[in-house]
Tab-separated table of C-alpha atoms and ligand atoms in Angstrom:
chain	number	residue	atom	x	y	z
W	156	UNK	CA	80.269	116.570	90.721
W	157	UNK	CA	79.709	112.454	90.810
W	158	UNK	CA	81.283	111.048	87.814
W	159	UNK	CA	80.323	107.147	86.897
W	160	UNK	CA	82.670	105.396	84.799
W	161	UNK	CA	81.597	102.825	82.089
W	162	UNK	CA	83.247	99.208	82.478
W	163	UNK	CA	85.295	99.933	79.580
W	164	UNK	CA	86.509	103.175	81.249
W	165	UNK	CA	87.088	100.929	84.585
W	166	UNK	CA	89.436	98.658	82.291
W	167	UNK	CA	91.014	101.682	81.275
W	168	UNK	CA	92.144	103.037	84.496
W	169	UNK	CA	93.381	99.351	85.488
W	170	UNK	CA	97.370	99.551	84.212
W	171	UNK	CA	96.962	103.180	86.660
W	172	UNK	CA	96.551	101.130	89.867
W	173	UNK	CA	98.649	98.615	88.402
W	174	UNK	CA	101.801	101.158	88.130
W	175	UNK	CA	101.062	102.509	92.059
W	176	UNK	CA	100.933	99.069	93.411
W	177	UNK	CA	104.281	98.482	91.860
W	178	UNK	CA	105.790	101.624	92.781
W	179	UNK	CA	104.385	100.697	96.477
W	180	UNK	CA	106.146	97.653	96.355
W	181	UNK	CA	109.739	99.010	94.819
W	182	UNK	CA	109.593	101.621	97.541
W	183	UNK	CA	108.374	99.198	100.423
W	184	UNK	CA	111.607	97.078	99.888
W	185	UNK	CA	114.112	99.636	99.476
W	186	UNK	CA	112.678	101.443	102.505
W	187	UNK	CA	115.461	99.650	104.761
W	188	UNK	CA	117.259	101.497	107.840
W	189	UNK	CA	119.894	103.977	106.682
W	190	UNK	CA	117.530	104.615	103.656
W	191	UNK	CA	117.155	108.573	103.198
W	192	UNK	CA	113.454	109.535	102.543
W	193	UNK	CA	114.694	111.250	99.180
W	194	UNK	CA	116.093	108.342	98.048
W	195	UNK	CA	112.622	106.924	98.324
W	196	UNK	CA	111.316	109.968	96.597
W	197	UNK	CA	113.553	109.807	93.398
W	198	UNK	CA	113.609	105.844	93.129
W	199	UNK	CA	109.341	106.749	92.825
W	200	UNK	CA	110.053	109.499	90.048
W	201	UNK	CA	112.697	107.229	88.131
W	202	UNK	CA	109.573	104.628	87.860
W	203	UNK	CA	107.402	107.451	86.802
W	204	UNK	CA	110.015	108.967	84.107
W	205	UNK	CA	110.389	105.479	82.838
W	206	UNK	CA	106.522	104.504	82.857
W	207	UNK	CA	105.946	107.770	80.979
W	208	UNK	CA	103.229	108.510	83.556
W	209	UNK	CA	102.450	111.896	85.024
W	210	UNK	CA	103.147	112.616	88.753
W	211	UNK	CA	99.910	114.044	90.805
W	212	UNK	CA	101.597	115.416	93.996
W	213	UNK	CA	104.324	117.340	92.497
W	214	UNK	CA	102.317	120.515	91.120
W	215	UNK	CA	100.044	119.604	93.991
W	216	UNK	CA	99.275	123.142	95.537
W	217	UNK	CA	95.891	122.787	97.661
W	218	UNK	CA	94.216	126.053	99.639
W	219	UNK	CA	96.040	123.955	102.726
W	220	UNK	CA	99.239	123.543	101.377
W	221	UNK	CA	101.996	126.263	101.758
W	222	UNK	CA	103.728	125.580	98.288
W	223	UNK	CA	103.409	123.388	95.271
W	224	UNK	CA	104.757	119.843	97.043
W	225	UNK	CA	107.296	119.170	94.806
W	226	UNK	CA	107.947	115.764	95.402
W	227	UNK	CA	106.251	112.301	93.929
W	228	UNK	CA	105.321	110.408	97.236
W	229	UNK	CA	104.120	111.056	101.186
W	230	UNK	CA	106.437	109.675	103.067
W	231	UNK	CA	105.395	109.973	107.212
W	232	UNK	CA	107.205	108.689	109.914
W	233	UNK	CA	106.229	107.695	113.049
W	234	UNK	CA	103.810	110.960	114.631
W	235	UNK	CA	103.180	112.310	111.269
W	236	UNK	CA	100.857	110.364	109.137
W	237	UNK	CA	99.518	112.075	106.115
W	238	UNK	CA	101.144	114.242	103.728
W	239	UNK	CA	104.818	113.844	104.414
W	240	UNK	CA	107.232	115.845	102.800
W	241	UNK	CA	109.793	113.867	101.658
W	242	UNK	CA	113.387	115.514	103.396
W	243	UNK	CA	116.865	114.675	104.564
W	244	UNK	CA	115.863	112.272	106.662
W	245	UNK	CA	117.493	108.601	106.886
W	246	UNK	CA	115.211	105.701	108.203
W	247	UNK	CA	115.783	104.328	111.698
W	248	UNK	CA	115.076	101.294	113.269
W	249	UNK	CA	111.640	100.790	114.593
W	250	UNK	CA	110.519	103.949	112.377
W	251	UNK	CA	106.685	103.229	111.239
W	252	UNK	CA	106.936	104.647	107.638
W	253	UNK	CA	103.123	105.640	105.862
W	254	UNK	CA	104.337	106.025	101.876
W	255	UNK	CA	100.528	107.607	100.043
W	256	UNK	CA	101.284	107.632	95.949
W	257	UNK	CA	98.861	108.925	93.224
W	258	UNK	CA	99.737	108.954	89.390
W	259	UNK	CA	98.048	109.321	86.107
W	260	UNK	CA	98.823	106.659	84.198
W	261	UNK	CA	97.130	107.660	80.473
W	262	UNK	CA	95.239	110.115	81.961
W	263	UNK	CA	93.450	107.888	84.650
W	264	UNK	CA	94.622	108.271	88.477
W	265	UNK	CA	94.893	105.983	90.734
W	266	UNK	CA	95.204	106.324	94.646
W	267	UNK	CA	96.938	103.832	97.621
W	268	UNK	CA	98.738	104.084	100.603
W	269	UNK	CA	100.507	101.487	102.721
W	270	UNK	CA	102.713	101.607	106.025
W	271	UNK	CA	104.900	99.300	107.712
W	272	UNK	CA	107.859	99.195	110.350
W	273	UNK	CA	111.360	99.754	109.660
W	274	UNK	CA	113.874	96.984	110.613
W	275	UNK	CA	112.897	95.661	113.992
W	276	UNK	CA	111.217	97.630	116.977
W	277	UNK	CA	113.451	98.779	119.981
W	278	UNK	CA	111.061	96.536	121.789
W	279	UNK	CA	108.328	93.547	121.932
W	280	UNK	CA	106.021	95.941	123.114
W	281	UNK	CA	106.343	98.991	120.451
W	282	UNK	CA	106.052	96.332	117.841
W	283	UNK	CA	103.254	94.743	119.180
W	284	UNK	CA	101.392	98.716	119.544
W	285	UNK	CA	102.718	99.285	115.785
W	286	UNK	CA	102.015	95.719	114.600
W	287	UNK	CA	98.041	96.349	116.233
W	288	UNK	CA	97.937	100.441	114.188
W	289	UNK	CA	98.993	99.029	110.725
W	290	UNK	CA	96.801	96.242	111.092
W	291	UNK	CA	93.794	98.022	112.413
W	292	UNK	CA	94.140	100.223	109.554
W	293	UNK	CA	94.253	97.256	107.311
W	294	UNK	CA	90.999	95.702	108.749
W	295	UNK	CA	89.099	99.195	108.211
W	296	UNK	CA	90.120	99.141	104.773
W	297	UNK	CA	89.130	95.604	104.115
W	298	UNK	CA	86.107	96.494	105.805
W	299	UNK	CA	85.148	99.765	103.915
W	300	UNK	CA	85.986	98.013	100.752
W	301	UNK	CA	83.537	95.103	101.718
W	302	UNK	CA	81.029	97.763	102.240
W	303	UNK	CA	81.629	99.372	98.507
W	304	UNK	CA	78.951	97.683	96.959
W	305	UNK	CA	75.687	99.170	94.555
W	306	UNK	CA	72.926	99.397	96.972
W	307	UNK	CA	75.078	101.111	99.571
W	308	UNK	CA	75.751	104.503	100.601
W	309	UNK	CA	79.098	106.372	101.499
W	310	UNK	CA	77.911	106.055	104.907
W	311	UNK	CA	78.054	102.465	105.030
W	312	UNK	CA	81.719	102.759	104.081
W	313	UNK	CA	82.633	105.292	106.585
W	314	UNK	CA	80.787	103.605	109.508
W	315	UNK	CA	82.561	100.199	107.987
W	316	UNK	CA	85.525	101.725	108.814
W	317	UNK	CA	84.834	103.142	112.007
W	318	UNK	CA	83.600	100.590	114.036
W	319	UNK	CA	86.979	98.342	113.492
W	320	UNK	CA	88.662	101.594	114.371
W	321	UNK	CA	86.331	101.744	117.615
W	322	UNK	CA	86.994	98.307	117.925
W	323	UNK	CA	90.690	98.297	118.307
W	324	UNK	CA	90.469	101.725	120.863
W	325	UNK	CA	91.294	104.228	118.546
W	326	UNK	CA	89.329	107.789	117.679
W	327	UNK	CA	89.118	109.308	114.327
W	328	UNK	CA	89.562	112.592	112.903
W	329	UNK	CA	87.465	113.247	109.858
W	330	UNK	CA	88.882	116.202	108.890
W	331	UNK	CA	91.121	113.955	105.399
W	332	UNK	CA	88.955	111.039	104.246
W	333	UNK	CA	88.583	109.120	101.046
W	334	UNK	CA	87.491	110.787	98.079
W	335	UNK	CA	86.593	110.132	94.193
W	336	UNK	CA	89.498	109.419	91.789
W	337	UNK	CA	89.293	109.651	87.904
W	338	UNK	CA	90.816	112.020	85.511
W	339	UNK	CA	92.383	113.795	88.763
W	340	UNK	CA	93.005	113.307	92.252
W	341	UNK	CA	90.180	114.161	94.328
W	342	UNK	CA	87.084	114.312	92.951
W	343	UNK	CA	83.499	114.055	94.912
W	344	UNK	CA	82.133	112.411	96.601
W	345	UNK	CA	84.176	112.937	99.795
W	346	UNK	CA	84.626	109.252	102.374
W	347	UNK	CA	85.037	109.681	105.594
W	348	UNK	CA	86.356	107.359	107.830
W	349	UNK	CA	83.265	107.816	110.188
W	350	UNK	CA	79.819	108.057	109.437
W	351	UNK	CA	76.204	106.675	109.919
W	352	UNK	CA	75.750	103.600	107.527
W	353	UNK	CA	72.761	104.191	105.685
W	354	UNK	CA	73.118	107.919	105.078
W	355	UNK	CA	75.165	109.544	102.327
W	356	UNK	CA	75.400	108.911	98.734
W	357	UNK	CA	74.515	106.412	97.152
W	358	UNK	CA	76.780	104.101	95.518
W	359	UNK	CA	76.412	103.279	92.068
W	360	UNK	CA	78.144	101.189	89.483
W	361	UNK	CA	80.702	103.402	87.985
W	362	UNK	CA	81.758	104.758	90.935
W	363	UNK	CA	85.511	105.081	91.603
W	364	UNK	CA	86.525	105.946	95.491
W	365	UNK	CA	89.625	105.862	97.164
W	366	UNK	CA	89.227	104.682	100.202
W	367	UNK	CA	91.984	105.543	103.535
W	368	UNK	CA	91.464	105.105	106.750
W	369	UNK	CA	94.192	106.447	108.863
W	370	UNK	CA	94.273	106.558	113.242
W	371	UNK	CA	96.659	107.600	115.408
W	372	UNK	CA	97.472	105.933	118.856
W	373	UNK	CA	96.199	107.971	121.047
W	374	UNK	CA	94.830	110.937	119.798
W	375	UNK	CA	92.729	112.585	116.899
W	376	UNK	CA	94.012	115.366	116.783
W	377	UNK	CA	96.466	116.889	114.268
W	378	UNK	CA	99.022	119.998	113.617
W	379	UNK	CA	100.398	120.867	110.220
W	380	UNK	CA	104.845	120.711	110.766
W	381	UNK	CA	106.483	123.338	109.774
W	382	UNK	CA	107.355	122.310	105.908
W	383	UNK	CA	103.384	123.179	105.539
W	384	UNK	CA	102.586	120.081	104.372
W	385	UNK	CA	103.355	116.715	106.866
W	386	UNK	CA	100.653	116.194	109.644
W	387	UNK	CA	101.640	114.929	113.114
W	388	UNK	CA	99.941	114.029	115.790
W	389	UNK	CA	99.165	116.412	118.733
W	390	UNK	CA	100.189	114.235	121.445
W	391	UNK	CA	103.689	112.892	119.119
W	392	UNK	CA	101.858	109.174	118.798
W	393	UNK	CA	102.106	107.110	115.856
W	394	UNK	CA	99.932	106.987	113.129
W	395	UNK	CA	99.618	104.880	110.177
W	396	UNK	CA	97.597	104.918	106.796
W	397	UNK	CA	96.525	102.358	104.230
W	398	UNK	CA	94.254	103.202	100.992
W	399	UNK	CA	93.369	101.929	98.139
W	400	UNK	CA	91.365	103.068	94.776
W	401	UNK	CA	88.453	101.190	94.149
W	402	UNK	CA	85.758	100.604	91.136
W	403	UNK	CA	82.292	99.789	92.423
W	404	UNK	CA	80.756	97.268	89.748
W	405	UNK	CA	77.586	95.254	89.383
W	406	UNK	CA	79.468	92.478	90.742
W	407	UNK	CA	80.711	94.234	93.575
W	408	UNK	CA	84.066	96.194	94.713
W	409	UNK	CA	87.355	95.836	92.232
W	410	UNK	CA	90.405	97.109	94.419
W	411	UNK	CA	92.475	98.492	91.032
W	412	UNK	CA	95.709	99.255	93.407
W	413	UNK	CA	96.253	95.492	94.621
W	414	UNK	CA	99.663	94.992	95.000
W	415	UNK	CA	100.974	91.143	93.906
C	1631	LIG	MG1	96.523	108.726	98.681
Protein backbone atom coordinates (compact mmCIF):
# COMPACT_ATOMS: atom_id res chain seq x y z
CA UNK A 1 0.00 0.00 0.00
CA UNK A 2 1.14 3.83 -1.15
CA UNK A 3 1.00 5.97 1.82
CA UNK A 4 1.17 10.03 1.17
CA UNK A 5 2.25 12.04 3.96
CA UNK A 6 0.80 15.56 4.73
CA UNK A 7 3.53 18.47 4.95
CA UNK A 8 3.02 18.55 8.54
CA UNK A 9 3.71 14.78 8.72
CA UNK A 10 6.92 15.52 6.33
CA UNK A 11 8.07 18.07 9.18
CA UNK A 12 7.51 15.43 11.49
CA UNK A 13 9.74 12.82 10.18
CA UNK A 14 12.55 15.64 9.67
CA UNK A 15 14.60 15.30 13.32
CA UNK A 16 14.44 11.14 11.91
CA UNK A 17 16.79 11.90 8.98
CA UNK A 18 18.34 14.42 11.02
CA UNK A 19 19.53 11.69 13.78
CA UNK A 20 20.84 9.12 10.69
CA UNK A 21 22.79 11.80 9.05
CA UNK A 22 24.49 12.38 12.33
CA UNK A 23 24.99 8.93 13.22
CA UNK A 24 26.50 8.64 9.47
CA UNK A 25 28.80 11.20 10.22
CA UNK A 26 29.98 9.95 13.99
CA UNK A 27 30.55 6.58 12.38
CA UNK A 28 32.25 7.94 9.08
CA UNK A 29 35.03 9.57 11.29
CA UNK A 30 35.67 6.98 13.71
CA UNK A 31 35.78 4.44 10.88
CA UNK A 32 39.76 4.81 10.84
CA UNK A 33 42.22 1.71 10.16
CA UNK A 34 42.53 -0.56 13.20
CA UNK A 35 38.81 0.34 13.88
CA UNK A 36 36.83 -3.06 14.63
CA UNK A 37 33.44 -3.12 12.76
CA UNK A 38 31.71 -3.65 16.30
CA UNK A 39 33.10 -0.79 17.56
CA UNK A 40 31.28 0.96 14.78
CA UNK A 41 28.22 -0.99 15.65
CA UNK A 42 27.99 -0.02 19.43
CA UNK A 43 29.30 3.70 18.98
CA UNK A 44 25.72 3.65 16.47
CA UNK A 45 23.59 2.04 19.41
CA UNK A 46 25.18 4.41 22.18
CA UNK A 47 23.71 7.38 19.82
CA UNK A 48 20.50 5.53 19.59
CA UNK A 49 20.23 4.72 23.55
CA UNK A 50 21.01 8.32 24.12
CA UNK A 51 18.59 9.82 21.32
CA UNK A 52 15.88 7.60 22.84
CA UNK A 53 15.19 6.41 19.28
CA UNK A 54 14.28 2.88 18.28
CA UNK A 55 16.73 0.75 16.20
CA UNK A 56 15.10 -0.81 12.79
CA UNK A 57 17.71 -3.50 11.88
CA UNK A 58 18.09 -5.15 15.12
CA UNK A 59 14.68 -7.23 15.30
CA UNK A 60 15.08 -7.10 11.55
CA UNK A 61 14.16 -10.79 10.52
CA UNK A 62 13.11 -10.71 6.65
CA UNK A 63 11.90 -14.16 4.66
CA UNK A 64 15.80 -13.66 3.32
CA UNK A 65 17.45 -13.29 6.38
CA UNK A 66 18.68 -16.36 8.44
CA UNK A 67 18.12 -14.73 11.98
CA UNK A 68 16.89 -11.56 13.55
CA UNK A 69 20.19 -9.18 12.59
CA UNK A 70 20.94 -8.14 15.79
CA UNK A 71 22.99 -5.34 15.22
CA UNK A 72 22.15 -1.36 14.54
CA UNK A 73 24.12 -0.69 11.22
CA UNK A 74 25.36 -2.54 7.68
CA UNK A 75 28.64 -2.33 7.67
CA UNK A 76 30.24 -3.96 4.04
CA UNK A 77 33.61 -4.06 3.11
CA UNK A 78 35.13 -4.15 0.03
CA UNK A 79 33.15 -7.34 -2.18
CA UNK A 80 30.21 -7.25 0.04
CA UNK A 81 27.98 -4.32 -0.34
CA UNK A 82 24.60 -4.56 1.21
CA UNK A 83 23.58 -5.93 4.39
CA UNK A 84 26.77 -6.39 6.32
CA UNK A 85 26.83 -8.02 9.45
CA UNK A 86 28.71 -6.19 11.66
CA UNK A 87 31.73 -8.90 13.13
CA UNK A 88 35.23 -9.11 14.50
CA UNK A 89 36.62 -7.52 11.91
CA UNK A 90 39.25 -4.49 12.22
CA UNK A 91 39.44 -1.96 9.24
CA UNK A 92 42.42 -2.07 6.88
CA UNK A 93 43.94 0.24 4.76
CA UNK A 94 42.43 0.76 1.40
CA UNK A 95 39.17 -1.15 2.77
CA UNK A 96 36.00 0.54 0.87
CA UNK A 97 33.53 0.52 3.87
CA UNK A 98 29.37 0.86 2.73
CA UNK A 99 27.74 1.78 6.47
CA UNK A 100 23.35 1.60 5.48
CA UNK A 101 21.45 2.97 8.93
CA UNK A 102 17.63 3.16 9.47
CA UNK A 103 15.97 4.41 12.81
CA UNK A 104 12.68 5.54 14.09
CA UNK A 105 13.07 8.56 15.53
CA UNK A 106 9.28 9.28 17.22
CA UNK A 107 7.91 6.78 15.30
CA UNK A 108 9.02 8.11 11.78
CA UNK A 109 12.00 6.17 9.89
CA UNK A 110 14.36 7.40 8.07
CA UNK A 111 16.78 5.60 5.53
CA UNK A 112 20.69 6.52 4.15
CA UNK A 113 23.66 4.91 3.27
CA UNK A 114 27.13 6.23 2.50
CA UNK A 115 30.63 4.56 1.65
CA UNK A 116 34.04 5.71 1.52
CA UNK A 117 37.77 4.38 1.62
CA UNK A 118 39.68 3.57 4.57
CA UNK A 119 43.05 5.36 5.12
CA UNK A 120 44.83 5.48 1.81
CA UNK A 121 44.68 2.85 -1.13
CA UNK A 122 47.66 0.34 -1.58
CA UNK A 123 47.82 2.11 -4.87
CA UNK A 124 47.01 5.23 -7.33
CA UNK A 125 45.19 2.96 -9.33
CA UNK A 126 42.74 1.09 -6.68
CA UNK A 127 41.94 4.53 -5.46
CA UNK A 128 41.30 5.94 -8.59
CA UNK A 129 38.74 2.46 -9.43
CA UNK A 130 37.26 3.11 -5.74
CA UNK A 131 37.34 6.92 -5.98
CA UNK A 132 35.22 6.37 -9.73
CA UNK A 133 32.45 3.39 -7.63
CA UNK A 134 31.67 5.79 -4.68
CA UNK A 135 31.32 8.55 -6.90
CA UNK A 136 29.29 6.91 -9.57
CA UNK A 137 27.05 5.89 -6.91
CA UNK A 138 26.88 9.41 -5.74
CA UNK A 139 25.95 10.82 -9.23
CA UNK A 140 23.00 8.11 -9.54
CA UNK A 141 21.72 9.27 -6.39
CA UNK A 142 21.89 12.91 -7.19
CA UNK A 143 20.39 11.94 -10.30
CA UNK A 144 17.40 9.79 -9.03
CA UNK A 145 16.76 12.43 -6.50
CA UNK A 146 16.62 15.13 -9.34
CA UNK A 147 14.17 12.89 -10.96
CA UNK A 148 11.81 12.69 -7.60
CA UNK A 149 9.57 15.23 -8.59
CA UNK A 150 5.26 15.26 -8.82
CA UNK A 151 4.62 14.60 -12.38
CA UNK A 152 7.09 11.74 -12.50
CA UNK A 153 6.96 8.15 -12.20
CA UNK A 154 9.23 5.57 -10.26
CA UNK A 155 10.51 4.80 -13.56
CA UNK A 156 11.98 8.02 -14.16
CA UNK A 157 13.95 7.53 -10.96
CA UNK A 158 15.18 4.14 -11.70
CA UNK A 159 16.19 4.90 -15.33
CA UNK A 160 17.80 8.31 -13.62
CA UNK A 161 19.87 6.14 -11.95
CA UNK A 162 20.75 3.77 -14.46
CA UNK A 163 21.99 5.56 -17.19
CA UNK A 164 24.91 7.29 -14.90
CA UNK A 165 25.47 3.72 -13.84
CA UNK A 166 25.66 2.76 -17.71
CA UNK A 167 27.56 5.69 -18.07
CA UNK A 168 30.45 4.98 -15.85
CA UNK A 169 30.57 0.93 -17.24
CA UNK A 170 28.89 -0.64 -14.60
CA UNK A 171 25.67 -3.28 -14.70
CA UNK A 172 22.99 -3.41 -12.18
CA UNK A 173 21.28 -5.96 -10.29
CA UNK A 174 17.73 -5.11 -9.42
CA UNK A 175 17.10 -7.69 -7.26
CA UNK A 176 17.46 -4.70 -3.63
CA UNK A 177 16.27 -1.26 -4.77
CA UNK A 178 14.80 1.73 -3.05
CA UNK A 179 11.65 1.46 -1.38
CA UNK A 180 8.93 3.63 0.69
CA UNK A 181 9.86 4.71 4.25
CA UNK A 182 7.32 5.96 6.94
CA UNK A 183 6.15 4.42 10.09
CA UNK A 184 8.56 1.36 9.12
CA UNK A 185 11.25 0.42 6.96
CA UNK A 186 10.14 -0.68 3.70
CA UNK A 187 7.04 0.18 2.62
CA UNK A 188 5.72 0.26 -1.25
CA UNK A 189 6.33 1.36 -3.66
CA UNK A 190 9.50 -0.62 -4.48
CA UNK A 191 12.69 1.74 -6.66
CA UNK A 192 14.74 0.10 -8.61
CA UNK A 193 17.85 1.20 -9.72
CA UNK A 194 16.86 0.40 -13.42
CA UNK A 195 13.85 1.00 -15.17
CA UNK A 196 12.03 2.66 -18.20
CA UNK A 197 11.39 6.43 -17.32
CA UNK A 198 7.94 7.03 -17.92
CA UNK A 199 6.49 3.78 -16.60
CA UNK A 200 5.74 2.98 -12.97
CA UNK A 201 4.01 4.84 -10.34
CA UNK A 202 3.34 7.86 -10.24
CA UNK A 203 4.84 10.22 -7.93
CA UNK A 204 2.82 12.30 -5.85
CA UNK A 205 3.29 14.89 -3.18
CA UNK A 206 3.44 13.01 0.00
CA UNK A 207 5.46 10.52 -1.17
CA UNK A 208 8.45 9.38 0.95
CA UNK A 209 11.17 7.00 -1.01
CA UNK A 210 14.42 5.98 -0.12
CA UNK A 211 16.36 6.01 -2.77
CA UNK A 212 20.01 3.56 -3.15
CA UNK A 213 21.70 2.86 -5.88
CA UNK A 214 24.43 0.43 -5.32
CA UNK A 215 27.05 -1.30 -8.38
CA UNK A 216 29.67 -3.42 -8.15
CA UNK A 217 32.90 -3.29 -10.35
CA UNK A 218 32.55 -5.76 -12.43
CA UNK A 219 29.75 -7.81 -11.96
CA UNK A 220 25.93 -7.92 -11.02
CA UNK A 221 25.78 -10.63 -9.59
CA UNK A 222 25.50 -11.49 -5.87
CA UNK A 223 25.83 -14.50 -3.14
CA UNK A 224 24.50 -14.27 0.37
CA UNK A 225 28.08 -15.03 2.96
CA UNK A 226 27.72 -17.33 5.23
CA UNK A 227 26.43 -15.10 8.41
CA UNK A 228 23.04 -15.14 6.14
CA UNK A 229 22.89 -11.75 5.90
CA UNK A 230 26.14 -9.70 4.06
CA UNK A 231 26.03 -9.81 0.16
CA UNK A 232 29.25 -10.08 -1.88
CA UNK A 233 29.94 -9.97 -5.10
CA UNK A 234 30.27 -13.12 -7.33
CA UNK A 235 33.40 -12.28 -8.95
CA UNK A 236 35.02 -10.74 -5.15
CA UNK A 237 34.86 -6.93 -6.79
CA UNK A 238 34.04 -4.00 -4.87
CA UNK A 239 30.90 -2.54 -4.40
CA UNK A 240 29.68 0.53 -2.86
CA UNK A 241 26.21 2.05 -1.80
CA UNK A 242 24.84 5.51 -1.12
CA UNK A 243 20.98 6.28 -0.19
CA UNK A 244 19.11 8.63 1.04
CA UNK A 245 15.27 9.14 2.29
CA UNK A 246 13.48 11.55 0.45
CA UNK A 247 9.96 13.62 0.68
CA UNK A 248 8.53 14.44 -2.72
CA UNK A 249 6.74 17.97 -2.27
CA UNK A 250 4.97 20.45 -4.50
CA UNK A 251 8.14 22.20 -4.68
CA UNK A 252 10.08 19.36 -5.57
CA UNK A 253 12.46 16.61 -3.78
CA UNK A 254 13.48 17.34 0.16
CA UNK A 255 16.52 14.89 0.88
CA UNK A 256 15.50 14.54 4.94
CA UNK A 257 18.96 12.45 5.55
CA UNK A 258 21.43 15.37 4.41
CA UNK A 259 24.29 15.16 6.36
CA UNK A 260 25.97 18.88 7.37
MG1 LIG B 1 19.25 1.71 3.94
Amino acid sequence: MIELRTPREIEEMRPAGRFVGEVLTAVREAARVGTNLLELDELAHRMIKERGAESCYIDYHPSFGAMPFGKVICTSVNDAVLHGLPHDYALRDGDLLSIDFAVAVDGWVADSATSFVVGTSPTPERAAADEKLIRTTEVALEAGIAAARPGNKVGDISAAIAEVAHAAGYSINTDFGGHGVGRTMHGDPHVPNDGRAGRGFPLRPGLVIAIEPWFLETTDEIYTDRDGWTLRSADGSRGAHSEHTVAITQDGPIVLTARG
